[in-house]
XYZ file of C-alpha atoms in Angstrom:
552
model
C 30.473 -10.816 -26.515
C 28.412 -10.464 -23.387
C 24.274 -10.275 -23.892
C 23.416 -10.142 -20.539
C 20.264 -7.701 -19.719
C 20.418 -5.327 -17.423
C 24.026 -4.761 -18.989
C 26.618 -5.432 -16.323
C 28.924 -2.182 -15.094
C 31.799 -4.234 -16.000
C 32.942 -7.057 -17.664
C 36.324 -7.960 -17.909
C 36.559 -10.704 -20.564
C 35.245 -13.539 -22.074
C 38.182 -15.228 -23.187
C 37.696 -18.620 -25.218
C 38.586 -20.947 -22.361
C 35.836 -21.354 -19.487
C 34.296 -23.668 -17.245
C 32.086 -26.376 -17.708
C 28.724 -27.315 -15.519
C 27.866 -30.937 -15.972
C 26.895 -33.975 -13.539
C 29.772 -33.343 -11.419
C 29.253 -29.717 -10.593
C 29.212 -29.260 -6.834
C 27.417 -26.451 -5.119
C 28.979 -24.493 -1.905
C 27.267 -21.883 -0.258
C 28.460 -19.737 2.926
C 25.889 -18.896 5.475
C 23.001 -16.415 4.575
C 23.313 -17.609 0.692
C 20.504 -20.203 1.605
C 17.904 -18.557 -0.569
C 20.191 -18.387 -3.566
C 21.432 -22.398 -2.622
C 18.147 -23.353 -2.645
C 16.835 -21.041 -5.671
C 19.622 -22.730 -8.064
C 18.906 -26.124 -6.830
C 15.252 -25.736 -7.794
C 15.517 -23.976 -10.642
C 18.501 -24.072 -12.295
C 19.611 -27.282 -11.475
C 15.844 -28.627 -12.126
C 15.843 -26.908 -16.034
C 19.364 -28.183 -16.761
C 19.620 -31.485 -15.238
C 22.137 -30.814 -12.799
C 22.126 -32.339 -9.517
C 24.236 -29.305 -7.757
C 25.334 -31.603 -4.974
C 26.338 -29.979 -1.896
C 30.465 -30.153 -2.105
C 33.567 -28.376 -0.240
C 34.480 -24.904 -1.195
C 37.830 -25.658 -3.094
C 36.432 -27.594 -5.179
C 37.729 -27.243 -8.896
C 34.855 -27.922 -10.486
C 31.827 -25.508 -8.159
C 29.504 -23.148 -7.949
C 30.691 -21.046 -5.018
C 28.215 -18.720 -3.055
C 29.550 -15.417 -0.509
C 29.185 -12.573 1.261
C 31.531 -9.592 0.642
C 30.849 -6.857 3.159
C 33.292 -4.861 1.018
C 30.318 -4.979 -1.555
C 27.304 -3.015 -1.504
C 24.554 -4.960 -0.294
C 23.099 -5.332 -3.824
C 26.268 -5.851 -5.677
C 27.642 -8.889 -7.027
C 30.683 -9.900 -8.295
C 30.814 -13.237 -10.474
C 33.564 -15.110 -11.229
C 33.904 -17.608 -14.112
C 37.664 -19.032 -13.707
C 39.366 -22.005 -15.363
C 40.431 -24.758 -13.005
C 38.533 -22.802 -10.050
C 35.119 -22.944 -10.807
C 32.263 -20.226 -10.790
C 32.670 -17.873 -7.287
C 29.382 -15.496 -6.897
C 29.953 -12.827 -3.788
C 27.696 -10.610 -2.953
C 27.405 -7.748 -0.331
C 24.487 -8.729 0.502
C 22.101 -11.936 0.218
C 20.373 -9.525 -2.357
C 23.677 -9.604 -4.319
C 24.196 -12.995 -4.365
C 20.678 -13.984 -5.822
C 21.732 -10.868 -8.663
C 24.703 -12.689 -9.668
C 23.073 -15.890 -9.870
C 20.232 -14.188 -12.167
C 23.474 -13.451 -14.217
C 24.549 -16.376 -14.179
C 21.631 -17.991 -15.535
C 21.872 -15.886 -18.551
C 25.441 -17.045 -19.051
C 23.993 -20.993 -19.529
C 22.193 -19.785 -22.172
C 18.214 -20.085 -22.915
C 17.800 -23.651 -21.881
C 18.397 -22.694 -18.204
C 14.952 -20.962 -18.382
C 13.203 -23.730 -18.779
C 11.538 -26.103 -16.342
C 12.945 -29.734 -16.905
C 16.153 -30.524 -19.166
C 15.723 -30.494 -22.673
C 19.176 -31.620 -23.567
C 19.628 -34.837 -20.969
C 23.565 -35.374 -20.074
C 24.647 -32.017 -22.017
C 27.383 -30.177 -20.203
C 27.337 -26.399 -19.931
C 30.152 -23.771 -20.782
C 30.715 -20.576 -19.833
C 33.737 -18.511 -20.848
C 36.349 -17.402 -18.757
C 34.976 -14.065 -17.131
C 34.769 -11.621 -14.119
C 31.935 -9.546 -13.940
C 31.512 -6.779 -11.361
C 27.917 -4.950 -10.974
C 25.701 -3.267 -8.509
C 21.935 -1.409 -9.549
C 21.757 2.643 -9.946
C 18.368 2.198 -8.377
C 17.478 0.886 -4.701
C 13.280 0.504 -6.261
C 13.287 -1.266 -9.106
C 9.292 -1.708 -9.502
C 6.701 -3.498 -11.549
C 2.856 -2.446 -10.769
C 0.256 -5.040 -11.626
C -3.276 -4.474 -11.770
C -5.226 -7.470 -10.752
C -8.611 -5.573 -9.961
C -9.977 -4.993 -13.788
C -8.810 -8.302 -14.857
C -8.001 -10.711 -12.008
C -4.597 -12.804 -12.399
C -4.721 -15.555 -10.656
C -2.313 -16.399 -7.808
C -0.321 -18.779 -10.007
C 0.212 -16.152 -13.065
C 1.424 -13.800 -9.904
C 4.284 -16.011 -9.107
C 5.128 -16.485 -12.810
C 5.806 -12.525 -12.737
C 7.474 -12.351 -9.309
C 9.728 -15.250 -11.284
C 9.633 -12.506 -14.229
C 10.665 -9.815 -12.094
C 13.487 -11.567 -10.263
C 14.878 -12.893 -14.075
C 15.442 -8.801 -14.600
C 16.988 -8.015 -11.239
C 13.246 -6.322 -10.412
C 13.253 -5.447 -6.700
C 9.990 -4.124 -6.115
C 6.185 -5.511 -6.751
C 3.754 -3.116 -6.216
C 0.075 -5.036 -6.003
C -2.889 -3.182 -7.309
C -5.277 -5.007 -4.969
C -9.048 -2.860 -5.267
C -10.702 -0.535 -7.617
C -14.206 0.146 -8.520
C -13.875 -2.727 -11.019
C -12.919 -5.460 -8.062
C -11.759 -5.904 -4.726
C -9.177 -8.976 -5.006
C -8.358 -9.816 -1.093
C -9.883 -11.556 1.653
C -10.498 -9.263 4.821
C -12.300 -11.398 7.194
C -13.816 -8.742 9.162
C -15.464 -7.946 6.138
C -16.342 -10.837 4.079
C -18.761 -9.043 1.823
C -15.468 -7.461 0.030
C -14.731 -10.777 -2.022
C -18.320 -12.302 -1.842
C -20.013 -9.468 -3.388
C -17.116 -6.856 -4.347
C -14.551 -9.576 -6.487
C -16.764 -10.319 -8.938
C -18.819 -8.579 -11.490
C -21.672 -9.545 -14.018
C -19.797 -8.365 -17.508
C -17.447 -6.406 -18.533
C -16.780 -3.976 -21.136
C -14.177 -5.315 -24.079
C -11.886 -2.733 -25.545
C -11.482 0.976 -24.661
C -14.929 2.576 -22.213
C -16.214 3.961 -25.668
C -16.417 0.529 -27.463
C -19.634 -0.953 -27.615
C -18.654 -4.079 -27.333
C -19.156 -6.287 -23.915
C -17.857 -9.646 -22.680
C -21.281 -10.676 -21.513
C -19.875 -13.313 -18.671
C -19.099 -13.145 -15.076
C -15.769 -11.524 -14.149
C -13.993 -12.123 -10.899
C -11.644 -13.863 -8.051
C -9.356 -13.134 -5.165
C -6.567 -13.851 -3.073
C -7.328 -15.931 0.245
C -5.109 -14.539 2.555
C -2.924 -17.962 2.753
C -2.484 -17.235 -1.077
C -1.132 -13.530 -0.178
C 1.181 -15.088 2.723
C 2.650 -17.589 -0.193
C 2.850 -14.498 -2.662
C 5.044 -12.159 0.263
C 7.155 -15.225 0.985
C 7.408 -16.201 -2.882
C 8.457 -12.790 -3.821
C 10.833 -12.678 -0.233
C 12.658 -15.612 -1.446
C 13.464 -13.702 -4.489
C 14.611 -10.374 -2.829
C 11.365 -8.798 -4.187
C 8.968 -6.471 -1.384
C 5.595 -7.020 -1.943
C 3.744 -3.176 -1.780
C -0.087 -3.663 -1.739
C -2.493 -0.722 -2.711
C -5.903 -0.316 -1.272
C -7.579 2.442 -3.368
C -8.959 5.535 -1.311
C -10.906 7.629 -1.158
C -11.312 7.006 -4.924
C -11.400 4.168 -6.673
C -13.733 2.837 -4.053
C -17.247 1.350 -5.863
C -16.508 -2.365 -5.482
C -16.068 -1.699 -1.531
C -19.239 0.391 -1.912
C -21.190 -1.948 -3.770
C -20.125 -4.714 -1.109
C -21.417 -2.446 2.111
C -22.967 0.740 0.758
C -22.888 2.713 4.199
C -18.969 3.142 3.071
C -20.759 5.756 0.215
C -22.362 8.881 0.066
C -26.154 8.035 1.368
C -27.486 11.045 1.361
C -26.612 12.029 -2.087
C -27.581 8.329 -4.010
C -29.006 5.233 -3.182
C -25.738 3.116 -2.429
C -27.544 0.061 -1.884
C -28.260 0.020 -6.104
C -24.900 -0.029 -6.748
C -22.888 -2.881 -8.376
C -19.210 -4.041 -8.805
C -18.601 -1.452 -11.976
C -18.315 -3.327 -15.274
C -17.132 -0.614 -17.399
C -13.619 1.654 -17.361
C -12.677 4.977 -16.675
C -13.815 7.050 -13.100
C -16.139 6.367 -11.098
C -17.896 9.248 -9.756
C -18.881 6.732 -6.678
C -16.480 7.555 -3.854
C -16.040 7.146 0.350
C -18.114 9.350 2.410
C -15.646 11.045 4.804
C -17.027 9.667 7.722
C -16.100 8.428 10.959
C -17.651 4.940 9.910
C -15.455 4.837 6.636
C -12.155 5.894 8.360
C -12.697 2.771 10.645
C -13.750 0.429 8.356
C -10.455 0.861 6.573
C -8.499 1.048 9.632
C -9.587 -2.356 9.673
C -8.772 -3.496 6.550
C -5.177 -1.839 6.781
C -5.211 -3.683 10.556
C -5.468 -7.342 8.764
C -3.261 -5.913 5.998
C -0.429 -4.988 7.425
C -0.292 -8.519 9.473
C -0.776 -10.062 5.355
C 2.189 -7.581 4.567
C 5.062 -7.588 7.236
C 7.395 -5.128 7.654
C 9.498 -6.921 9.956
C 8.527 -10.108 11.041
C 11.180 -12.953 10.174
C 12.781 -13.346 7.220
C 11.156 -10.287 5.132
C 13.409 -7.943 7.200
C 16.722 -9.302 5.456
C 14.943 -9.613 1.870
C 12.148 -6.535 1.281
C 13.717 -3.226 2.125
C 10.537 -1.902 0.735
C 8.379 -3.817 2.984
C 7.401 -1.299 5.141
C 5.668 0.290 2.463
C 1.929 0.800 1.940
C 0.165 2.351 -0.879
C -3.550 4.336 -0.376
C -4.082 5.167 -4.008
C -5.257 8.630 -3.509
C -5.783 9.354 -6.829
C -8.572 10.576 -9.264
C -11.381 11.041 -6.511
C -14.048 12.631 -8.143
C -15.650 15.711 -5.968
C -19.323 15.940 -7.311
C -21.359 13.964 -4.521
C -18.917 15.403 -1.660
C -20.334 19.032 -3.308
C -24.023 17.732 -3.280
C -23.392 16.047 0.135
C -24.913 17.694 3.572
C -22.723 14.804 5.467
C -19.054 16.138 3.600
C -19.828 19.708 3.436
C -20.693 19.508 7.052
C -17.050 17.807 7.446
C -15.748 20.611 6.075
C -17.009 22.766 8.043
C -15.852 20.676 11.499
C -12.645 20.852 10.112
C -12.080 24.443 8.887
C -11.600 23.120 5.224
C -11.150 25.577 2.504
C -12.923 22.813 -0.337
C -13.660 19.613 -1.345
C -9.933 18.709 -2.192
C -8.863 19.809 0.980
C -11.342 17.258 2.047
C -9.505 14.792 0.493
C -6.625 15.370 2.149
C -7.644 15.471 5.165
C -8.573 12.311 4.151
C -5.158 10.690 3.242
C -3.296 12.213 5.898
C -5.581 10.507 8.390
C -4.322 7.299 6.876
C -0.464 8.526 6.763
C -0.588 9.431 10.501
C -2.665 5.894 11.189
C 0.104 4.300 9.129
C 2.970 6.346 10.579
C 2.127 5.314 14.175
C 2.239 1.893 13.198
C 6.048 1.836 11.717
C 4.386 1.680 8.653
C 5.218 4.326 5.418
C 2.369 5.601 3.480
C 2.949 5.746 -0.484
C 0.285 7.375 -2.919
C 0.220 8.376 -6.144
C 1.143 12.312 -7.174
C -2.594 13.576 -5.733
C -1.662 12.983 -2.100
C 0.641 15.875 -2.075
C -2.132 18.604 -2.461
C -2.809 19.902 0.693
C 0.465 18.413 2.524
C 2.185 15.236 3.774
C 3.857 13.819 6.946
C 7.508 13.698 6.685
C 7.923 9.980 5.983
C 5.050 10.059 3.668
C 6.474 8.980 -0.141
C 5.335 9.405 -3.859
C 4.507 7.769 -7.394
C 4.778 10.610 -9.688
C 2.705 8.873 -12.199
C 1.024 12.261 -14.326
C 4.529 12.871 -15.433
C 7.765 14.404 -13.797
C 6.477 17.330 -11.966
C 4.865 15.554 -9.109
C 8.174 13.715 -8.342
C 9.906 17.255 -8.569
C 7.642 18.836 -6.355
C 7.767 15.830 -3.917
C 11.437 15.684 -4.015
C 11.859 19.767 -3.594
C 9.780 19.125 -0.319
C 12.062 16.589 1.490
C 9.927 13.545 0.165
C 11.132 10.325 -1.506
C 9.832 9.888 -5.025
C 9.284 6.848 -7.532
C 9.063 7.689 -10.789
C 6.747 6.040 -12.877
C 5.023 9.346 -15.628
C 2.565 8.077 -17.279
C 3.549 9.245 -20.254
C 6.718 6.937 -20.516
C 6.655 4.011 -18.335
C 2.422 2.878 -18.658
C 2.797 -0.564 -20.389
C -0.770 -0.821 -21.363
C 0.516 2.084 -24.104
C 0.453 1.450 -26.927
C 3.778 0.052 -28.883
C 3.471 0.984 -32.419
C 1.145 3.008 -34.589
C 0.392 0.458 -37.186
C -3.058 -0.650 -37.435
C -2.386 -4.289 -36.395
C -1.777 -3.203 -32.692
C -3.967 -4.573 -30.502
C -6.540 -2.347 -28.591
C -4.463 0.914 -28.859
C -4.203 2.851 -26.082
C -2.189 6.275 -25.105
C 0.956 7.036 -26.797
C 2.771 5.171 -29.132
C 5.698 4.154 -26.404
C 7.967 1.791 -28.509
C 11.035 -0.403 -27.288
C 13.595 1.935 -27.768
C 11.209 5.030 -26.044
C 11.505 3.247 -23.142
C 15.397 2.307 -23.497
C 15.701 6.034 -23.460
C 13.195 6.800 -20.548
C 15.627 8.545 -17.720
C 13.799 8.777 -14.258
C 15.593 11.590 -12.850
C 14.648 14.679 -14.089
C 17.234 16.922 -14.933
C 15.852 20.222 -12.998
C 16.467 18.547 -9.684
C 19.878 19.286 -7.694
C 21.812 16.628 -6.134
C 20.244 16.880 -3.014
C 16.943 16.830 -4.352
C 17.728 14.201 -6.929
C 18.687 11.445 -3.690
C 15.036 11.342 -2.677
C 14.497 9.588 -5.952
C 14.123 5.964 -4.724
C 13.422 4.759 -8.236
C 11.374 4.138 -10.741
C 8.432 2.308 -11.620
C 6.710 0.788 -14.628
C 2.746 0.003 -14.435
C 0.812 -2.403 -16.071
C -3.000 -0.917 -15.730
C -5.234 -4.306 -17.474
C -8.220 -2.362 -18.522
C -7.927 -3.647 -22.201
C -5.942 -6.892 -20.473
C -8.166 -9.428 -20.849
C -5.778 -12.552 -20.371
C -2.370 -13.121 -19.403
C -1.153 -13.343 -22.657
C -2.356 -9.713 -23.249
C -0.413 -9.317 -20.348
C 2.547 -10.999 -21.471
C 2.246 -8.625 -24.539
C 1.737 -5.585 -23.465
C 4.341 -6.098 -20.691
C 7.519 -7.414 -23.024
C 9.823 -7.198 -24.550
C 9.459 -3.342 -22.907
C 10.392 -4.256 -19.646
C 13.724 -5.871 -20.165
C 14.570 -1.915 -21.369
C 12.713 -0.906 -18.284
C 14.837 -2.864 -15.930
C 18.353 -1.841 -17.739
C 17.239 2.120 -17.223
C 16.292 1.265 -13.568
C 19.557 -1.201 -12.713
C 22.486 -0.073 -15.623
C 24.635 2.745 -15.240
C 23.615 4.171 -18.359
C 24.425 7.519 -20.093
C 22.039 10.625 -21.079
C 19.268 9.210 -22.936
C 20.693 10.236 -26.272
C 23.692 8.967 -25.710
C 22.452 5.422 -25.331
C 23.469 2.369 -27.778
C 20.199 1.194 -28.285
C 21.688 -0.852 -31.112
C 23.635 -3.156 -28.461
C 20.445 -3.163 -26.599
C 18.825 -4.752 -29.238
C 21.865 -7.075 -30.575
C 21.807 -8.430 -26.878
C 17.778 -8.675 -26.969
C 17.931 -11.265 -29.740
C 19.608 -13.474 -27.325
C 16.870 -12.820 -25.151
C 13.841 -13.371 -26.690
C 15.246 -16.599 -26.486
C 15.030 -16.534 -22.799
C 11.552 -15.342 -23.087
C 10.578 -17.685 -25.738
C 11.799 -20.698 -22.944
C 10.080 -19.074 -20.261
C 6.933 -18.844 -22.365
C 6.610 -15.646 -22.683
C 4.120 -14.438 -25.027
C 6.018 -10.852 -25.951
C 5.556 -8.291 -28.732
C 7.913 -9.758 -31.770
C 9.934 -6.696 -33.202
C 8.335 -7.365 -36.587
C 4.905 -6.480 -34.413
C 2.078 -8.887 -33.360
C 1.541 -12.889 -34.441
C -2.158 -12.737 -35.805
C -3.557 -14.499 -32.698
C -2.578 -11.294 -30.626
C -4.678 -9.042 -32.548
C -7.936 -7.506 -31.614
C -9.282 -6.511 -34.989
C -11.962 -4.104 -34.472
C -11.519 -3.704 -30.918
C -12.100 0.115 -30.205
C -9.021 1.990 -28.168
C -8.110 5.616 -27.568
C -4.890 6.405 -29.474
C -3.110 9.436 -29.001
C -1.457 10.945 -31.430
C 2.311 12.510 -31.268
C 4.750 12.259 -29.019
C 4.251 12.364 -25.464
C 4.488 15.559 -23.217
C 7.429 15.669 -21.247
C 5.938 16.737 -18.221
């Protein structure tokens, strides 16, 4: 039986005869398959032993790579035939590096590793055809490097992660109040001053408990180059976020004239070492909005949309998020400097304020080629036509969004937040939010069902979110993040039926085959049987909540 994850849209076999990849396997690949070619040299080749010699396409005993233009440019359609070898086409380059992910599962868990653990073993694979294409053109995993910073080498690891589930789209949560976590040279006091802080709190913002040690890094921007072209490579687009106008005390703390000076003194402020929101947000001045122009100006050269080889691999590229959420209003009420913006501007309140705010940065971006994305806030008050969503409070921002002619990813809090929680027991570590268990997110459906079929194109996707707050290393990471986003990436790439309707149960009879992929790629996942002791927090305080999430 086939375990492949995301499930396949159709499989036509195995039979017991197959092909075998040993010494003599030769590797063929037709022009624009290079990143695949050199992908399956590197890695596959590299964890199985196998030289993958460059050989002629007829060979009997190859690994074929091609273009189908017949295909859509994410499909795939791999071949396993006796006496002809294994033939990947693809309709795109995308495709190709799809069916090779595929293929990788076919070998079995010892192709996830990195060096040969068998020396001289050959490799079978039964006689098969497997056809396949994604429901979903965004296919996204959100990491939050600003309350615990990942370093760059734990950010390839999950761009390798990503590209293992046919995950399309990385969006980078880059600054927070918590830590700003890349270099802008104009302003080197963001990562000398803003990337670090002195402690930080351990657990949920109520615990008492503190890790009483410095907390901090950053990306140079060489190290974000290497992350676009690492995740380019593997037909992932990077999407940064720079937090505004929220969101915003580590930028503050760095060069308090960004804050609200006539309200508090800015210069006391510090990189925040606890959770929750910061009341500490951008003056809406003429100084702020160019500072960040700034910032965006080095950012978007960090972040091409279309500069060389990111135009055939990110179709997502062009994207760049603002944040725009959770901006607290109480110094823009106590502040002569906003109020008086207000008034310039004919502004009915503070809220309108702030989105006067964002669309200053959508039109900015906009003029530049450049989409603005923000999370569900940005619609109050309006958005420019190519302006898109995360409807992360639950469905009803991505209906609204979608019901005004704007594309949508889906990513409700309620369902697709990996720091949530994954069982009730008392042995889960640092509880937060819902209890949000394997098979909750197996059954997680990202269109809602209110929205006609008009409406229901503008949803690009869907999105799950890993916020590190209670993340203190990657293995918390790890945990926290699988095995839940294997389900995650079958409901964003699989064909599947109504929620209800699901077999869960052949979700999970082709999820013991891979935890053994995990398990090789050192994974440190959730067991089903619920966490090893060592991934425990006993007496590390949360914030459960009870019952089942709202479906909102």
């Amino acid at each position: 039986m086939n375990d492949v994850i995301p499930a396949p849209r159709a499989v036509e076999g195995p039979m017991r005869c197959g092909v075998e990849l040993d010494a003599e396997t030769t590797l063929w690949a037709a022009p624009g398959t290079d990143a695949t070619e050199r992908w399956l040299r590197a890695t596959l080749g590299a964890a199985l032993g196998l030289p993958l010699r460059p050989g002629p396409q007829d060979a009997r005993n190859a690994v074929r790579l091609l273009l189908d233009d017949t295909l859509e440019p994410e499909a795939y359609k791999l071949g396993v035939v006796v006496n002809r070898g294994i033939e990947i086409r693809g309709g795109g380059a995308a495709g190709v590096f799809w069916g090779a992910q595929t293929l990788r599962q076919l070998l079995g868990p010892d192709a996830f590793r990195r060096a040969p653990v068998r020396a001289g073993r050959t490799y079978g694979i039964a006689h098969q055809v497997i056809e396949d294409a994604p429901r979903f053109p965004w296919r996204g995993l959100m990491l939050d490097v600003s309350r615990h910073f990942m370093p760059k080498d734990g950010v390839l690891r999950h761009l390798d992660l990503m590209a293992a589930h046919k995950l399309n789209v990385f969006h980078f949560h880059l600054t927070d109040d918590q830590g700003w976590r890349v270099q802008i040279k104009r302003y080197p006091k963001l990562t000398e001053v803003g990337s670090w802080r002195a402690r930080t709190k351990f657990g949920h913002r109520a615990s008492p408990l503190w890790e009483e040690k410095p907390h901090g890094g950053f990306y140079t921007q060489d190290d974000i180059r290497e992350i676009v072209a690492y995740a380019a490579e593997r037909h992932i687009s990077v999407v940064p976020e720079i937090d505004i106008p929220g969101h915003s005390q580590a930028a503050i703390a760095a060069y308090p004239e960004l804050g609200n000076t006539d309200v508090i003194d800015t210069t006391s402020l510090t990189v925040w070492d606890t959770w929750g929101i910061s009341k500490n947000v951008l003056a809406p001045t003429d100084n702020t909005l160019r500072f960040y122009e700034g910032v965006f100006e080095e950012l978007l050269e960090l972040f091409p949309a279309d500069a060389g080889p990111f135009t055939r691999f990110s179709p997502f590229s062009g994207f760049v998020h603002i944040g725009g959420d959770e901006c607290a209003k109480d110094q823009w009420k106590r502040s002569p400097t906003a109020q008086a913006r207000i008034r310039e501007l004919g502004l009915a309140d503070e809220d309108e304020l702030q989105s006067w705010f964002v669309r200053h940065f959508d039109n900015w971006l906009s003029a530049r080629g450049r989409r603005l994305i923000g999370w569900d806030e940005i619609l109050e008050g309006g958005l420019a036509e190519g302006a898109a969503v995360s409807s992360w409070r639950g469905y009803q921002g991505g209906v609204t969004a979608a019901r005004a002619g704007h594309d949508v990813v889906m990513c409700p809090e309620q369902q697709v937040y990996l720091d949530h929680r994954q069982a009730a027991g008392p042995d889960e570590p640092v509880p937060i939010g819902y209890v949000r268990t394997l098979e909750d997110v197996y059954r997680f459906e990202p269109v809602p069902p209110e929205l006609t079929e008009a409406e229901a194109r503008h949803v690009l996707g869907t999105q799950a979110n890993v916020w590190t707050e209670v993340m203190e290393d990657p293995a918390r990471v790890d945990y926290q993040t699988f095995p839940r986003l294997a389900a995650f990436a079958e409901v964003a790439w699989s064909a599947l039926p109504a929620p209800a309707e699901r077999d869960f149960a052949d979700f999970e009879r082709r999820m013991a085959a891979h935890y053994g992929r995990l398990d090789a790629l050192g994974v440190a996942y959730r067991p089903p049987t619920g966490p090893l002791p060592w991934q425990r927090r006993p007496g590390v305080l949360g914030r459960p909540i009870e019952g089942a999430p709202p479906n909102v």
